[in-house]
Amino acid sequence: MSNTRTHAEFLNEAIQALCGTWDAERALTALFGAGYRPADVATGKKRARQVLRDLAVAGAIVKVNERPVEYRRADS
């Protein structure tokens, strides 16, 4: 069994602890803290957006703004 956390687990933990609104740039900054090193910023933001969407589908966060897309904790 691996103790390696997924990007989604790490980002969800950061969102729960830090609150506020989250966009791709803030999510990418948090993923950098998890050791994620994308080939370039565009690739990193794409990954961050996907993780945010996955967390929204799981019910951990909710979308609060369409343009620019922003999320917040589901229980806020």
Short mmCIF file of C-alpha atoms in Angstrom, two decimals:
data_model
loop_
_atom_site.label_atom_id
_atom_site.label_comp_id
_atom_site.label_asym_id
_atom_site.label_seq_id
_atom_site.Cartn_x
_atom_site.Cartn_y
_atom_site.Cartn_z
CA MET A 1 0.00 0.00 0.00
CA SER A 2 1.37 3.40 -1.01
CA ASN A 3 1.41 6.47 1.23
CA THR A 4 1.71 8.78 -1.77
CA ARG A 5 -1.16 11.26 -1.84
CA THR A 6 -2.82 12.16 -5.10
CA HIS A 7 -2.99 15.70 -6.45
CA ALA A 8 -6.68 15.76 -5.57
CA GLU A 9 -6.04 14.67 -1.98
CA PHE A 10 -3.33 17.26 -1.50
CA LEU A 11 -5.34 20.06 -3.10
CA ASN A 12 -8.48 19.17 -1.15
CA GLU A 13 -6.49 19.32 2.08
CA ALA A 14 -5.12 22.75 1.13
CA ILE A 15 -8.58 24.07 0.21
CA GLN A 16 -10.09 22.80 3.47
CA ALA A 17 -7.28 24.38 5.52
CA LEU A 18 -6.89 27.70 3.71
CA CYS A 19 -10.51 28.40 2.65
CA GLY A 20 -11.24 31.27 0.28
CA THR A 21 -11.77 31.03 -3.44
CA TRP A 22 -9.63 28.84 -5.65
CA ASP A 23 -8.77 29.24 -9.32
CA ALA A 24 -6.29 27.38 -11.50
CA GLU A 25 -3.39 29.63 -10.50
CA ARG A 26 -3.93 29.22 -6.76
CA ALA A 27 -4.45 25.49 -7.19
CA LEU A 28 -1.25 25.20 -9.21
CA THR A 29 0.67 27.02 -6.48
CA ALA A 30 -0.65 24.50 -3.95
CA LEU A 31 0.28 21.61 -6.25
CA PHE A 32 3.83 22.99 -6.48
CA GLY A 33 3.91 22.51 -2.70
CA ALA A 34 3.05 18.85 -3.27
CA GLY A 35 6.04 18.47 -5.54
CA TYR A 36 4.20 18.71 -8.87
CA ARG A 37 6.51 20.11 -11.55
CA PRO A 38 4.73 20.52 -14.90
CA ALA A 39 6.61 20.89 -18.18
CA ASP A 40 5.27 24.44 -18.47
CA VAL A 41 2.76 26.77 -16.82
CA ALA A 42 0.00 26.04 -19.37
CA THR A 43 0.26 22.30 -18.69
CA GLY A 44 0.26 22.96 -14.95
CA LYS A 45 -2.85 25.13 -15.09
CA LYS A 46 -4.62 22.52 -17.22
CA ARG A 47 -3.85 19.87 -14.58
CA ALA A 48 -4.96 22.20 -11.79
CA ARG A 49 -8.28 22.89 -13.56
CA GLN A 50 -8.86 19.14 -13.97
CA VAL A 51 -8.20 18.47 -10.29
CA LEU A 52 -10.58 21.29 -9.33
CA ARG A 53 -13.28 19.83 -11.59
CA ASP A 54 -12.72 16.37 -10.08
CA LEU A 55 -13.08 17.77 -6.56
CA ALA A 56 -16.29 19.54 -7.60
CA VAL A 57 -17.73 16.29 -8.99
CA ALA A 58 -16.80 14.58 -5.71
CA GLY A 59 -18.68 17.29 -3.79
CA ALA A 60 -15.67 18.62 -1.87
CA ILE A 61 -15.86 22.06 -3.52
CA VAL A 62 -18.46 24.07 -5.40
CA LYS A 63 -18.12 26.43 -8.34
CA VAL A 64 -18.95 29.98 -7.28
CA ASN A 65 -18.05 31.88 -10.45
CA GLU A 66 -18.14 30.95 -14.14
CA ARG A 67 -15.77 33.56 -15.59
CA PRO A 68 -13.17 33.48 -14.25
CA VAL A 69 -13.87 30.02 -12.89
CA GLU A 70 -13.53 29.93 -9.10
CA TYR A 71 -14.37 27.33 -6.47
CA ARG A 72 -14.72 27.28 -2.69
CA ARG A 73 -15.20 24.67 -0.01
CA ALA A 74 -18.59 22.97 -0.22
CA ASP A 75 -19.31 23.65 3.45
CA SER A 76 -18.52 27.38 3.34
#
